[in-house]
Amino acid sequence: MDFLQNRLSCKINLWLLVLLTFLHSTSGLYEDQIGKFDWRQHYVGKIRFGGFDSSSLDRIIVATESNALAAISAKSGEILWRQVLEKSPRGDIKLLHVPNQGNGVQSSSSRYNRAFDVITVTGVNPALVRGWNSNTGSLEWEWSLLPNAPEKAENAIWFFNEGNLYHVVPVWGSHLEITEYIAASGQQTKPSTSRISAAWIKEGKCTLAAQFFACAIEQQVLAIDLLAENAQIIAKSLEASASGTPRAVPGEAAITQDGRLYSLNSDLKAPLGAEGSVLVDDTILEGEQILLHSTVDRERNMFKLSAKKLADNTPYEAIEFITDYPETLGTPDLVAVRCKTTSGAGSRGQLACRLLISSEDGALTLIQQSKIKWTREEALADVETADFLDLTLSDAEGAIEEELNNKNGDVFGALQRRITSQISHVKNLVLHVLGLGPAPSKAQKAGLVRDDFGLHKMLVVVTSTGKVFGIDNISGKQHWIRYLPEMIGFANEQSMKLLVQRTSRFYPLSAQCVIVGRHRDTKNGFIYQFNPITGQPVNGGIVQLSYKIRQASLLHETGPDFLRGLLLLDENNEAHVLPESSAKYVSNFYMFSADRESATIEGHLVEFRNGKLSTVPTWTVNLSGTGRSQQIIAIEGKNPIEHVHSQGRVLVDRSVLYKYINPNLIAVATHGPDNIHKYILNVHLLDVVSGSIVFSMSHKRIRPPLQMVHSENWLVYSYYNEKVRRTEVTSVELYEGKTQTNSTVWSSLDAPPMPLVERQSYVLPVSVATMKETITEKGITNKHILFALTTGAVVEMSWALLDPRRPVTSPEKAREEGIIPYMPELPMPHEIIINYNQTIANIKGIHTAPSGLESSCLVFVHGLDIFVTRVAPSKTFDLLKEDFDYFLIAVVLILLTSTSYVVKLFASKKAIKQAWK
């Protein structure tokens, strides 16, 4: 009996071991693919407040303009933890308090047992006061404040002093309202709000410096101590009339105005110069206040830090230094400093300082011992536009292109080039084996050469601060950086435009791109031309225009250099072409411009006649409605590089339903109030050549945000339904019918027939941040829609689920055609999330581009983080899988080949034997 039990126990253990083996082998399905075809980079945004954490030598606490609170390692610059707060305006950070050494509010006598480490104040209505643990980034406590007068609270400011928070509300031209709270609990220390009369305060002329509220009025600085029992006005004279807003000096009750420092609690005045930033610190030298002043020499790209003792205004040379400052960094702003005394053998103690700098371009830099230790390019947290560019050919492929470039039909010349090329290849091979070959080019050294499948490309990224990056889409490495401090985006939140004038496919001509924006001061047109592979400027790079740009587009025709000219429309509707030599290629070019406020769209015809460009207004459409209350909130056109492979759709009876493919069609969405339905959303499909409205539809009680995707013959857009309080998606599909009007060339001027419209709405269980469609080289692959969710996930949804022809009744016929029966709710399985567990915070946009493989589409997602991957909507039908067993297939082929020869031998012998019988 014991023997049987032992035998049964051994069998059970054996089966459990086998089961655990299988479970272990399947628990990490596709886990080896994580990070193989994608990468993600974390950012925090441009710094608004920052300081060194007193409880750790290796931690910097920062609050950013992107509503993020984070801790950054002082050694490496990596993010230790990050908290992404609410979106603006609720999440706007008004105050960050990082206690100095021994200056924190403690719940007991131990300095390590604090009730809080870091305090933030965000928003206005309500204002949220939070205490954070600086070690882990966890929220310790929170309380809110609802203002009595929301219209006044927009200008509210906060400051911290000795464990209490002070809420200051200026009423311009009248008085200041001050309320004191206990920071950890939110309890008022006084029963009522105190008022200080200050009729001299003016909006845009005042700032808060420590506990002083100071204003620069005409030729004097007026300030008042908000904590004094009997507040007295402090007046300091200026050398000239004040210009702009005074700036508070971190660490001291002082301001800077017109290049001079004015102390508010003493008679100190110090000249600083027209540029630079200042910082006062009392921990560098035994509690004595040290004034730090930074300047940058742009001619030599040098950063200089000077220091003075505030007590006697004498230089303090122990921490002064001069170091290299890259031209890709903007004007620096001193954020914080931390010094410690180091000791060495046979020498006195020396100061080793860390200096934290936030530059105008958004970068965060740490300088340690007069050298830049690391730099974080936080401009990438605010990307405006991007594009994927093909890389250049390798030296060998370039030689082949030159060899085959025989346009004259010279056969003997081609033969000679071929023989010379073969001899050169053999020579280079021998020299390479001997180690004496020619040095590789810069592109080959950097790995910037085109691969066989076109998956390796250069990702050109343009940020809102005017910084341009060239990023490797495979590794995420930043190959080049350019900073354009004078360039900004357009009005009405229109971003800068990145246009590709020539790709790298026209060897030996290099690729060329252009960025179109505005000048920061004059608001006139500002253009930057550059090589996207190397980042070098072309033809001087910067072009400053003498007019404002209303519309910009690339010409359809190119010259012998394959360069597409840039057509610009100024505010007077006059056309301009860059370069001017491309003006002759302007022929019957149609453009349109839209005014968001009046919801008016105008069409223009641009022609080149008698050596001059002329612009003729062709049509005007007003979409503001009868009450003139509608405003344009979105305009979406089709991707100019899109290819439509299938012209129709095969039905069940084998007839063809032809698509309404109008390349001149745009989707315009207007939104406005309504007396009956509160809000109405109107969506119009407009032909920009003829000005005719092809189709319109309205949605009642709809609120933004609105996201749109327009491609081929369909339109998909998402919105928030206020009536049922949910996110919905509507898809619209256009067809010509069973007959096609013109199968070769589309003309909007020939009065094409009105399309047949199919439309359907669906329910999404999540909120949509942005949308984009996939795109491939030839358009053969199925179209999928990429939904970026507010949760940070990116979902790849098949067009079959959004098909407006999904039937509500009689689904039998639809099944024969391959259409899914209609269900109002769209499924959201985890398998369709392309960024799996790599959440992307505050997604703002998605950019897609085709690769050399028809099955693959490159995807770039940007927000507070950036994420690059590739998707295959129809699977990788033209590419072997990465786990393909090459050894096995080689063995099988060898065996089959050997077996065929053996069988052939036996068959021949058998045939001979039968012939002799």
XYZ file of C-alpha atoms in Angstrom, residues 142-447:
306
model
C -4.399 67.905 0.659
C -6.881 70.695 1.247
C -8.696 73.063 -1.107
C -9.763 76.680 -1.087
C -12.764 78.090 -2.943
C -12.422 81.831 -3.578
C -15.238 84.180 -2.620
C -14.745 86.217 -5.791
C -13.497 83.981 -8.655
C -12.924 86.953 -10.945
C -10.420 88.405 -8.461
C -8.772 85.069 -7.680
C -7.289 84.791 -11.186
C -4.448 87.090 -10.052
C -3.955 85.394 -6.671
C -0.410 84.619 -5.505
C 0.937 82.541 -2.624
C 4.022 82.539 -0.421
C 5.263 80.416 2.497
C 6.716 81.679 5.765
C 7.467 79.802 9.013
C 4.946 77.014 8.523
C 2.133 79.218 7.271
C 0.764 79.850 3.804
C -0.281 83.331 2.763
C -2.888 83.880 0.088
C -2.571 87.306 -1.540
C -5.279 88.651 -3.845
C -4.459 92.019 -5.461
C -7.364 94.245 -6.447
C -5.710 96.477 -9.010
C -5.798 100.165 -8.205
C -7.387 99.561 -4.800
C -5.985 97.196 -2.146
C -4.439 93.820 -1.264
C -6.365 91.033 0.470
C -4.226 88.697 2.606
C -5.351 85.470 4.251
C -3.073 83.345 6.477
C -3.458 79.546 6.709
C -1.698 76.784 8.584
C 0.025 74.921 5.777
C -0.638 71.354 6.930
C -4.312 71.742 7.865
C -5.677 74.708 5.938
C -7.034 76.341 9.090
C -7.075 80.124 9.138
C -4.843 81.657 11.802
C -6.964 84.812 11.886
C -10.741 85.013 11.849
C -10.891 87.355 8.855
C -8.975 88.435 5.802
C -6.827 91.527 6.272
C -6.777 94.340 3.775
C -3.927 96.657 2.942
C -4.700 99.828 1.004
C -2.523 100.104 -2.095
C -4.030 102.320 -4.761
C -0.710 102.374 -6.631
C -0.699 98.691 -7.699
C -1.161 98.125 -11.428
C -1.608 94.963 -13.439
C 1.529 93.890 -15.300
C 3.773 96.106 -13.171
C 4.002 94.129 -9.926
C 5.572 91.004 -8.472
C 5.980 89.219 -5.137
C 9.515 89.074 -3.706
C 9.580 87.010 -0.489
C 6.959 88.737 1.717
C 7.177 92.049 -0.178
C 4.675 93.079 -2.848
C 6.615 95.387 -5.198
C 5.623 97.417 -8.246
C 7.702 99.415 -10.708
C 5.658 102.573 -11.333
C 7.128 105.175 -13.667
C 10.496 106.191 -12.127
C 10.264 104.477 -8.762
C 9.788 101.105 -7.082
C 7.014 100.947 -4.510
C 6.864 97.973 -2.132
C 5.064 96.939 1.022
C 5.869 94.293 3.641
C 2.837 91.999 3.842
C 3.878 90.535 7.224
C 4.521 93.798 9.026
C 2.034 94.867 11.678
C 2.093 98.466 10.497
C 2.755 98.163 6.795
C 4.716 101.083 5.395
C 5.294 101.827 1.743
C 8.913 101.470 0.695
C 9.940 103.742 -2.163
C 13.125 103.463 -4.215
C 13.942 105.737 -7.122
C 14.848 104.442 -10.577
C 17.288 105.946 -13.000
C 14.697 105.960 -15.791
C 11.051 105.069 -16.369
C 10.392 101.409 -15.673
C 9.841 99.118 -18.635
C 8.170 95.750 -18.288
C 7.521 93.815 -15.095
C 10.075 93.624 -12.271
C 11.505 90.185 -11.504
C 11.805 88.749 -8.016
C 15.232 87.567 -6.899
C 15.096 83.977 -5.561
C 16.336 83.697 -1.999
C 16.130 87.387 -1.068
C 13.620 90.196 -0.682
C 14.849 91.999 -3.784
C 13.858 92.675 -7.372
C 15.666 93.361 -10.626
C 14.471 96.138 -12.887
C 16.131 97.362 -16.075
C 19.448 95.668 -15.323
C 19.766 96.761 -11.665
C 19.102 94.994 -8.368
C 17.063 96.751 -5.664
C 16.915 95.282 -2.157
C 13.577 95.811 -0.394
C 14.800 95.418 3.185
C 18.001 97.457 2.829
C 19.499 100.310 0.846
C 21.479 98.011 -1.449
C 21.483 98.831 -5.162
C 23.703 96.907 -7.544
C 24.164 97.217 -11.317
C 23.830 93.886 -13.113
C 23.824 94.683 -16.818
C 21.182 94.307 -19.472
C 21.239 90.501 -19.487
C 21.681 87.649 -17.073
C 19.908 86.276 -14.019
C 20.557 86.541 -10.294
C 20.177 84.313 -7.264
C 20.833 84.926 -3.567
C 21.844 82.058 -1.259
C 22.734 82.100 2.448
C 24.023 78.528 2.781
C 27.237 78.957 0.788
C 29.262 80.809 3.427
C 28.068 80.273 7.017
C 24.780 82.088 6.647
C 26.216 85.100 4.836
C 24.193 86.095 1.798
C 25.958 85.616 -1.526
C 24.650 87.196 -4.717
C 25.207 85.053 -7.816
C 24.995 86.645 -11.248
C 25.223 84.735 -14.526
C 25.981 86.069 -17.999
C 26.551 84.448 -21.390
C 28.991 85.530 -24.097
C 27.327 84.396 -27.342
C 30.321 85.248 -29.498
C 32.538 82.762 -27.668
C 29.706 80.575 -26.255
C 30.951 80.990 -22.698
C 29.007 80.997 -19.416
C 30.263 83.234 -16.605
C 29.219 83.141 -12.964
C 30.175 86.011 -10.668
C 29.552 86.219 -6.910
C 29.369 89.058 -4.367
C 28.778 89.325 -0.653
C 25.641 91.333 -0.062
C 26.865 92.606 3.303
C 29.778 94.654 1.935
C 29.307 94.256 -1.862
C 32.750 92.647 -2.254
C 33.533 89.883 -4.767
C 33.581 86.276 -3.579
C 35.942 84.527 -5.970
C 35.732 81.064 -4.391
C 32.788 80.013 -6.559
C 33.284 82.211 -9.624
C 34.035 80.427 -12.875
C 33.838 80.554 -16.684
C 32.861 77.489 -18.711
C 31.737 76.496 -22.194
C 28.064 77.044 -22.980
C 26.622 75.289 -26.057
C 24.902 77.432 -28.655
C 21.926 75.058 -28.570
C 21.015 76.359 -25.087
C 19.038 79.554 -24.626
C 19.441 82.361 -22.132
C 20.126 80.791 -18.705
C 18.103 81.428 -15.562
C 19.568 80.537 -12.163
C 17.211 78.238 -10.266
C 19.155 76.937 -7.259
C 22.667 76.426 -5.910
C 24.134 74.034 -3.394
C 27.684 74.024 -2.071
C 29.630 71.866 0.316
C 33.136 72.036 1.716
C 35.626 69.461 0.499
C 38.964 68.719 2.169
C 42.166 67.307 0.718
C 45.576 66.277 2.013
C 47.677 69.288 2.852
C 45.095 71.802 1.719
C 42.345 73.872 3.244
C 38.683 73.223 2.706
C 37.379 74.205 -0.696
C 33.867 74.824 -1.926
C 32.332 72.384 -4.426
C 29.124 73.824 -5.842
C 26.260 72.524 -7.940
C 24.382 75.091 -9.975
C 20.939 74.341 -11.424
C 20.066 76.323 -14.564
C 16.854 76.497 -16.574
C 17.419 77.978 -20.022
C 14.947 79.824 -22.217
C 14.703 76.936 -24.663
C 13.365 74.658 -21.909
C 16.569 72.725 -21.153
C 17.575 71.938 -17.566
C 21.322 71.956 -16.897
C 23.438 71.121 -13.861
C 26.898 72.663 -13.592
C 29.227 71.038 -11.076
C 32.676 72.372 -10.307
C 32.565 74.759 -13.287
C 31.662 72.028 -15.804
C 28.358 70.978 -17.298
C 27.561 67.601 -15.762
C 24.286 66.861 -17.592
C 21.546 68.526 -19.620
C 17.910 67.490 -19.959
C 16.246 68.613 -23.180
C 12.852 69.389 -21.672
C 11.746 71.154 -24.862
C 10.737 67.680 -26.085
C 7.877 67.780 -23.570
C 6.159 70.348 -25.807
C 6.444 69.054 -29.387
C 4.477 70.932 -32.052
C 5.161 68.999 -35.249
C 7.339 66.154 -36.508
C 8.091 64.041 -39.565
C 10.046 60.929 -40.574
C 12.702 61.412 -43.288
C 14.499 58.756 -45.341
C 18.212 58.471 -44.634
C 20.911 58.863 -47.262
C 22.405 56.015 -49.254
C 25.614 54.325 -48.191
C 28.804 54.903 -50.159
C 28.448 51.601 -52.015
C 24.796 52.216 -52.925
C 25.646 55.761 -53.968
C 28.317 54.468 -56.319
C 25.767 52.107 -57.884
C 23.306 54.994 -58.326
C 25.958 57.066 -60.090
C 26.868 54.086 -62.245
C 23.264 53.558 -63.354
C 22.661 57.269 -63.900
C 23.022 57.059 -67.676
C 20.517 59.464 -69.164
C 22.285 59.835 -72.562
C 21.927 56.173 -73.567
C 25.711 55.743 -73.990
C 26.143 51.946 -73.924
C 29.947 51.964 -74.110
C 30.162 54.610 -71.409
C 27.917 52.516 -69.168
C 30.088 49.438 -69.807
C 33.201 51.427 -68.940
C 31.648 52.718 -65.701
C 30.579 49.193 -64.825
C 34.073 47.730 -65.275
C 35.636 50.628 -63.373
C 33.147 50.169 -60.549
C 33.881 46.437 -60.285
C 37.626 47.080 -60.154
C 37.069 49.724 -57.478
C 34.941 47.336 -55.402
C 37.615 44.606 -55.572
C 40.274 47.149 -54.621
C 38.266 48.429 -51.651
C 37.617 44.839 -50.513
C 41.335 43.990 -50.526
C 42.216 47.237 -48.737
C 39.473 46.622 -46.176
C 40.817 43.144 -45.421
C 44.323 44.589 -45.011
C 42.970 47.427 -42.845
C 43.997 50.096 -45.353
C 40.563 50.908 -46.771
C 39.139 54.420 -47.123
C 37.661 56.022 -44.023
C 33.855 55.765 -43.814
C 31.773 58.881 -44.248
C 30.233 60.795 -41.342
C 26.828 59.318 -42.092
C 28.203 55.781 -41.986
C 30.062 56.480 -38.735
C 26.840 57.693 -37.145
C 24.854 54.807 -38.640
